[in-house]
């Protein structure tokens, strides 16, 4: 189905175009982009369906038959682990009369059975049984070709345990999309090191619902400008002056890095490190917003993904997923206390940011605001994200 609505009915397009100016003359996205519910439909169509969007993590469906639903701005999807241990994503709708197949996370035995008339699909989405389709006791019927009614699979890719989908199959290949970030991080981690990450088996996940548009979380994450004001404690150990900007020239991510990361410890326990991370770079840590909806943090001894589920124009669910290097750090009793400590640390930091993003949401109701003005020094990674949104909206 083609999306035919006009953005110009909701937002003055000249206010979107001005975002693309050089920073001294640019303003940010206009208020409608944060306040207007109809506008959110444009983001669903132009941003979330046309780009690689994160919808969950593979380790949340560890065994075959594990399945969970996800709602991407009204689009029902399901994530399932098949018998070959692969994670697949399908549209969460029965091909018979359109019943939503999976309503809550569960474990399936052999098939995915629609609760309405019991049509069943295997874990690869193939329609396998159609009870009584030809009348009572007749499970096949002339003129109905089962192979044309399989579940509709969504293009997906698992990277560092994170599940990305490309709903419209319009995006570049995932490998192309992620290449600039992988290249950037190849100085820290080699490909084989990526296989070592393990989701923490305790203290590994939290979520929060915030009264903010999803974009404010990304914008805030791009900059270290707010460190002294919003995170005074963090700023004492990792000062604003120890940070640098990160800006991908292909416009797929931006953020900030620190030169002062100190490895976590609890007593004499320290987490295991990425084996190929060079020792002279141990104090580096990088925090990037991977557009549209993921905020990543990489350190020598842990990795996290803080990802966003947009709910409405002013409500967002934030999901935090924490990973360690190897099974021992991620799940052994010995490391439990340090996992707890690290988890509490990040939860505190992310909580502090809620003040920032909810504050921006409240301020955006002011008709006196013109999209704002950017510091040409401190705000360049943030403006990059605004430009990315503006470009997606107008292409
Ligand atoms: S709607 Fe699913 S079996 Fe009828
Ligand atoms: Fe912050």
Coordinates of C-alpha atoms and ligand atoms in Angstrom, one line a residue:
X1 CA 0.0 0.0 0.0
X2 CA 1.4 3.4 -1.0
X3 CA 1.5 6.1 1.6
X4 CA -0.1 9.1 0.1
X5 CA -0.5 11.7 2.8
X6 CA 1.3 15.0 2.5
X7 CA 3.8 16.1 5.1
X8 CA 3.1 19.7 4.0
X9 CA -0.4 19.4 5.5
X10 CA 1.1 19.0 8.9
X11 CA 4.5 20.8 8.9
X12 CA 5.7 23.9 7.1
X13 CA 8.3 22.2 4.8
X14 CA 10.6 25.3 4.9
X15 CA 11.1 24.5 8.6
X16 CA 12.3 21.1 7.7
X17 CA 14.6 22.4 5.0
X18 CA 16.2 24.9 7.3
X19 CA 17.5 21.9 9.4
X20 CA 19.8 21.0 6.5
X21 CA 21.6 24.3 6.6
X22 CA 25.2 24.6 8.0
X23 CA 25.1 24.7 11.7
X24 CA 25.3 28.5 12.1
X25 CA 22.2 28.9 10.1
X26 CA 20.3 25.8 11.0
X27 CA 17.4 25.4 13.3
X28 CA 16.3 22.0 14.8
X29 CA 13.2 20.1 13.7
X30 CA 10.0 22.2 14.2
X31 CA 7.7 21.6 17.2
X32 CA 5.2 19.6 15.1
X33 CA 7.8 16.8 14.8
X34 CA 7.4 16.3 18.6
X35 CA 3.8 17.2 19.2
X36 CA 1.7 16.2 16.3
X37 CA 0.2 12.7 16.3
X38 CA -0.4 12.7 12.5
X39 CA 3.2 13.5 12.0
X40 CA 4.2 10.3 13.8
X41 CA 2.6 8.4 10.9
X42 CA 5.2 10.0 8.6
X43 CA 8.0 8.8 10.8
X44 CA 6.5 5.3 10.8
X45 CA 6.4 5.3 7.0
X46 CA 9.6 7.3 6.2
X47 CA 11.9 6.5 9.0
X48 CA 11.0 3.2 10.8
X49 CA 9.7 1.2 7.9
X50 CA 12.5 2.3 5.5
X51 CA 15.5 1.9 7.7
X52 CA 17.1 -0.7 9.9
X53 CA 15.1 -0.4 13.1
X54 CA 15.9 -2.4 16.3
X55 CA 13.0 -4.4 17.8
X56 CA 14.5 -6.6 20.4
X57 CA 17.4 -9.0 21.2
X58 CA 18.0 -12.5 20.1
X59 CA 18.9 -13.7 23.6
X60 CA 15.4 -13.0 24.7
X61 CA 14.2 -16.0 22.5
X62 CA 17.0 -18.4 23.4
X63 CA 15.4 -21.7 22.5
X64 CA 13.5 -23.1 19.5
X65 CA 9.9 -22.3 19.7
X66 CA 10.4 -19.2 21.8
X67 CA 8.3 -16.4 20.4
X68 CA 7.4 -12.9 21.4
X69 CA 5.3 -10.1 19.9
X70 CA 6.4 -6.6 19.1
X71 CA 4.4 -3.7 18.1
X72 CA 6.2 -1.1 15.9
X73 CA 4.0 1.9 15.9
X74 CA 0.9 -0.2 15.3
X75 CA 2.5 -2.8 13.1
X76 CA 2.2 -6.2 14.8
X77 CA 5.3 -8.3 14.4
X78 CA 6.5 -11.5 16.0
X79 CA 10.0 -12.7 16.8
X80 CA 10.6 -16.5 16.8
X81 CA 13.5 -18.9 17.1
X82 CA 13.2 -21.7 14.6
X83 CA 14.4 -25.3 14.7
X84 CA 17.7 -24.4 13.1
X85 CA 18.2 -21.9 16.0
X86 CA 17.8 -19.0 13.7
X87 CA 15.8 -15.9 14.8
X88 CA 13.1 -14.9 12.3
X89 CA 10.7 -12.0 12.3
X90 CA 7.2 -12.3 10.7
X91 CA 4.2 -10.0 10.4
X92 CA 2.0 -11.1 13.3
X93 CA -1.1 -11.9 11.5
X94 CA -2.9 -15.1 10.3
X95 CA -3.2 -15.4 6.6
X96 CA -6.8 -16.8 7.0
X97 CA -8.9 -14.0 8.5
X98 CA -6.3 -11.8 9.9
X99 CA -6.3 -12.8 13.6
X100 CA -3.2 -11.5 15.5
X101 CA -1.3 -14.7 16.1
X102 CA 0.9 -14.0 19.2
X103 CA -0.3 -11.8 21.9
X104 CA 2.2 -12.5 24.6
X105 CA 5.6 -14.0 24.9
X106 CA 5.5 -17.8 25.1
X107 CA 7.1 -21.1 24.2
X108 CA 5.7 -23.1 21.3
X109 CA 6.0 -26.9 20.9
X110 CA 5.8 -27.7 17.2
X111 CA 3.8 -25.1 15.4
X112 CA 2.5 -21.6 15.6
X113 CA -1.3 -22.2 15.8
X114 CA -3.8 -19.4 15.2
X115 CA -6.3 -19.4 18.1
X116 CA -9.2 -18.5 15.8
X117 CA -9.7 -21.5 13.5
X118 CA -6.4 -23.4 14.3
X119 CA -4.6 -22.9 11.0
X120 CA -1.0 -23.7 11.9
X121 CA 2.4 -22.5 10.6
X122 CA 5.8 -24.0 11.2
X123 CA 8.6 -21.9 12.7
X124 CA 9.7 -20.8 9.3
X125 CA 6.2 -19.4 8.6
X126 CA 5.1 -22.1 6.3
X127 CA 1.4 -22.8 6.5
X128 CA 1.2 -26.5 7.4
X129 CA -2.4 -27.3 8.4
X130 CA -5.8 -25.8 7.6
X131 CA -8.3 -27.9 9.6
X132 CA -11.7 -28.4 8.0
X133 CA -11.0 -26.0 5.2
X134 CA -12.9 -28.2 2.8
X135 CA -15.8 -28.9 5.2
X136 CA -15.8 -31.0 8.4
X137 CA -13.0 -33.6 8.4
X138 CA -11.5 -32.3 5.1
X139 CA -8.3 -30.5 5.7
X140 CA -7.5 -29.6 2.1
X141 CA -9.6 -28.2 -0.6
X142 CA -9.3 -27.8 -4.4
X143 CA -8.5 -24.3 -5.4
X144 CA -6.6 -23.4 -2.2
X145 CA -2.8 -23.4 -2.6
X146 CA -1.3 -23.5 0.9
X147 CA 2.1 -22.3 -0.3
X148 CA 0.6 -18.9 -1.2
X149 CA -0.6 -18.3 2.4
X150 CA 2.6 -18.6 4.4
X151 CA 3.4 -15.9 7.0
X152 CA 5.0 -12.8 5.6
X153 CA 8.6 -12.7 6.7
X154 CA 10.2 -9.4 7.5
X155 CA 13.8 -8.7 6.4
X156 CA 15.9 -9.0 9.6
X157 CA 19.5 -9.2 10.7
X158 CA 21.1 -10.0 14.1
X159 CA 24.1 -7.9 15.0
X160 CA 25.8 -8.1 18.4
X161 CA 22.6 -10.0 19.5
X162 CA 20.5 -7.0 18.5
X163 CA 17.5 -7.7 16.1
X164 CA 17.1 -5.2 13.3
X165 CA 14.3 -5.1 10.8
X166 CA 13.9 -3.5 7.4
X167 CA 10.1 -3.6 7.1
X168 CA 9.7 -2.3 3.6
X169 CA 12.9 -3.9 2.3
X170 CA 13.9 -0.5 1.1
X171 CA 17.1 -0.1 3.1
X172 CA 20.6 -0.9 2.0
X173 CA 21.9 -4.3 3.0
X174 CA 22.5 -4.5 6.8
X175 CA 26.2 -5.2 6.1
X176 CA 26.5 -2.0 4.2
X177 CA 24.5 -0.1 6.8
X178 CA 26.7 -1.2 9.7
X179 CA 30.0 -1.1 7.9
X180 CA 31.0 2.4 9.0
X181 CA 30.4 1.6 12.6
X182 CA 32.2 -1.7 12.4
X183 CA 35.1 0.0 10.7
X184 CA 35.2 2.6 13.4
X185 CA 35.1 0.0 16.2
X186 CA 37.5 -2.4 14.5
X187 CA 40.3 -0.7 16.4
X188 CA 38.6 -2.0 19.6
X189 CA 37.1 -5.3 18.7
X190 CA 37.7 -7.9 16.0
X191 CA 35.0 -9.8 14.3
X192 CA 35.6 -12.9 16.4
X193 CA 35.3 -10.8 19.6
X194 CA 31.8 -9.9 18.7
X195 CA 30.8 -13.5 19.1
X196 CA 31.9 -13.4 22.8
X197 CA 29.3 -11.0 24.1
X198 CA 26.7 -12.5 26.4
X199 CA 23.6 -10.9 27.7
X200 CA 23.9 -10.6 31.5
X201 CA 21.7 -13.4 33.0
X202 CA 20.8 -11.2 35.9
X203 CA 20.9 -7.4 36.1
X204 CA 20.9 -7.3 32.4
X205 CA 17.7 -5.6 31.4
X206 CA 15.4 -2.8 32.5
X207 CA 12.9 -0.6 30.8
X208 CA 11.2 2.7 31.5
X209 CA 8.3 4.6 30.0
X210 CA 9.1 8.2 29.5
X211 CA 6.9 11.2 28.7
X212 CA 9.0 12.2 25.8
X213 CA 9.2 11.9 22.0
X214 CA 11.6 9.2 21.0
X215 CA 13.9 11.6 19.2
X216 CA 14.8 13.6 22.3
X217 CA 16.4 10.4 23.7
X218 CA 18.6 10.1 20.6
X219 CA 19.4 13.8 20.5
X220 CA 20.4 13.9 24.2
X221 CA 22.6 10.8 23.8
X222 CA 24.5 12.4 20.9
X223 CA 26.1 15.0 23.1
X224 CA 28.4 15.3 26.2
X225 CA 27.5 19.0 26.6
X226 CA 25.0 18.1 29.4
X227 CA 27.4 16.0 31.4
X228 CA 28.2 18.6 34.2
X229 CA 24.6 19.7 34.6
X230 CA 22.6 16.4 34.3
X231 CA 25.2 13.9 35.4
X232 CA 27.4 15.7 38.0
X233 CA 28.6 12.5 39.6
X234 CA 29.6 10.9 36.3
X235 CA 31.2 14.2 35.3
X236 CA 33.6 13.9 38.3
X237 CA 35.1 10.6 36.9
X238 CA 34.6 11.2 33.2
X239 CA 34.7 14.9 32.7
X240 CA 33.2 16.8 29.8
X241 CA 36.7 17.8 28.8
X242 CA 37.7 14.2 28.3
X243 CA 35.1 13.7 25.6
X244 CA 35.2 14.0 21.8
X245 CA 32.6 14.0 19.1
X246 CA 31.8 11.1 16.8
X247 CA 30.2 11.9 13.5
X248 CA 29.8 9.3 10.7
X249 CA 30.2 10.9 7.3
X250 CA 27.6 8.6 5.9
X251 CA 25.1 10.0 8.4
X252 CA 24.2 6.7 10.0
X253 CA 25.4 7.4 13.5
X254 CA 26.8 10.1 15.8
X255 CA 27.7 10.5 19.4
X256 CA 30.6 11.0 21.7
X257 CA 33.6 9.2 23.1
X258 CA 35.4 9.3 26.4
X259 CA 39.2 9.2 27.0
X260 CA 38.7 8.5 30.6
X261 CA 36.8 5.3 31.1
X262 CA 38.0 3.3 34.1
X263 CA 37.3 -0.3 34.2
X264 CA 34.7 -1.5 36.7
X265 CA 35.8 -3.3 39.8
X266 CA 34.3 -4.7 43.0
X267 CA 36.9 -5.8 45.5
X268 CA 39.5 -7.4 43.4
X269 CA 37.0 -8.6 40.7
X270 CA 37.1 -7.1 37.3
X271 CA 35.1 -8.1 34.2
X272 CA 36.8 -10.0 31.4
X273 CA 37.8 -7.7 28.5
X274 CA 37.5 -8.0 24.8
X275 CA 40.6 -10.0 23.9
X276 CA 41.8 -7.9 21.0
X277 CA 41.1 -4.5 22.5
X278 CA 44.6 -2.8 22.5
X279 CA 45.9 -2.0 26.0
X280 CA 46.7 1.6 25.1
X281 CA 43.0 2.1 24.3
X282 CA 41.6 0.7 27.6
X283 CA 40.5 4.1 28.7
X284 CA 38.4 4.7 25.5
X285 CA 34.7 4.2 25.6
X286 CA 32.3 5.3 22.8
X287 CA 28.6 6.1 22.9
X288 CA 26.8 6.4 19.6
X289 CA 23.2 6.8 18.5
X290 CA 22.7 4.4 15.6
X291 CA 19.8 6.0 13.7
X292 CA 16.9 5.7 14.1
X293 CA 16.4 4.1 17.5
X294 CA 19.5 2.6 19.2
X295 CA 22.0 4.1 21.6
X296 CA 25.1 2.0 22.0
X297 CA 27.9 2.0 24.6
X298 CA 31.1 0.1 24.1
X299 CA 33.8 -0.3 26.7
X300 CA 36.7 -2.7 27.0
X301 CA 34.7 -4.8 29.6
X302 CA 31.1 -4.4 28.6
X303 CA 28.6 -3.3 25.9
X304 CA 25.1 -2.1 26.1
X305 CA 22.2 -1.2 23.8
X306 CA 19.6 1.2 25.0
X307 CA 16.9 1.1 22.4
X308 CA 13.6 2.9 21.9
X309 CA 10.1 1.8 21.3
X310 CA 8.1 4.8 20.2
X311 CA 4.6 4.6 21.6
X312 CA 3.0 8.0 20.8
X313 CA 4.3 11.4 20.0
X314 CA 5.1 12.0 23.6
X315 CA 5.5 8.5 25.1
X316 CA 8.5 6.2 24.5
X317 CA 9.5 2.9 26.1
X318 CA 13.2 2.7 26.6
X319 CA 14.8 -0.8 26.8
X320 CA 18.3 -1.3 28.3
X321 CA 20.3 -4.5 27.4
X322 CA 23.6 -5.1 29.1
X323 CA 26.3 -7.5 27.8
X324 CA 29.6 -8.8 29.1
X325 CA 32.5 -10.5 27.4
X326 CA 32.2 -14.3 27.9
X327 CA 29.9 -16.5 30.0
X328 CA 31.9 -16.0 33.2
X329 CA 31.4 -12.3 33.4
X330 CA 27.8 -12.5 32.2
X331 CA 26.5 -15.2 34.5
X332 CA 28.8 -16.6 37.2
X333 CA 28.1 -16.1 40.9
X334 CA 31.5 -14.7 41.4
X335 CA 30.6 -11.7 39.2
X336 CA 27.2 -11.2 40.6
X337 CA 28.0 -8.2 42.8
X338 CA 29.9 -6.4 40.2
X339 CA 27.1 -7.0 37.7
X340 CA 24.7 -5.5 40.2
X341 CA 26.9 -2.5 40.7
X342 CA 27.4 -1.8 37.0
X343 CA 23.7 -2.2 36.3
X344 CA 22.8 0.2 39.1
X345 CA 25.3 2.7 37.7
X346 CA 23.8 2.7 34.2
X347 CA 20.3 2.7 35.5
X348 CA 21.1 5.9 37.5
X349 CA 22.7 7.6 34.5
X350 CA 19.7 6.8 32.2
X351 CA 17.3 8.0 34.9
X352 CA 19.1 11.3 35.1
X353 CA 18.6 11.7 31.3
X354 CA 14.9 11.4 31.7
X355 CA 14.9 14.9 33.3
X356 CA 16.6 16.2 30.1
X357 CA 14.3 14.5 27.6
X358 CA 11.0 15.1 29.4
X359 CA 12.1 18.8 29.9
X360 CA 12.5 19.2 26.2
X361 CA 9.2 17.6 25.5
X362 CA 7.5 20.1 27.9
X363 CA 9.3 23.0 26.4
X364 CA 8.3 22.1 22.8
X365 CA 4.7 23.1 23.5
X366 CA 5.9 26.7 23.4
X367 CA 4.9 28.6 20.2
X368 CA 7.8 30.9 20.9
X369 CA 10.3 28.1 20.0
X370 CA 11.7 28.1 16.5
X371 CA 13.5 24.7 16.5
X372 CA 16.4 26.1 18.5
X373 CA 19.9 27.2 17.8
X374 CA 22.9 24.9 18.0
X375 CA 26.3 25.5 19.5
X376 CA 28.6 25.2 16.5
X377 CA 31.1 23.5 18.8
X378 CA 29.1 21.3 21.2
X379 CA 26.1 20.4 19.2
X380 CA 27.3 19.1 15.9
X381 CA 26.6 15.4 16.6
X382 CA 23.0 16.3 17.6
X383 CA 22.4 18.4 14.5
X384 CA 23.5 15.5 12.5
X385 CA 20.6 13.4 13.7
X386 CA 18.2 16.3 13.0
X387 CA 19.6 16.4 9.4
X388 CA 19.2 12.6 9.1
X389 CA 15.5 12.9 10.1
X390 CA 14.9 15.9 7.8
X391 CA 16.5 14.0 4.9
X392 CA 14.4 10.9 5.4
X393 CA 11.2 13.0 5.7
X394 CA 11.8 14.8 2.4
X395 CA 13.3 12.1 0.2
Ligands
LIG1 S1 -8.0 -16.3 11.3 FE1 -6.4 -17.6 11.8 S2 -7.2 -19.6 11.5 FE2 -8.8 -18.3 11.0
LIG2 FE1 23.1 11.8 29.5

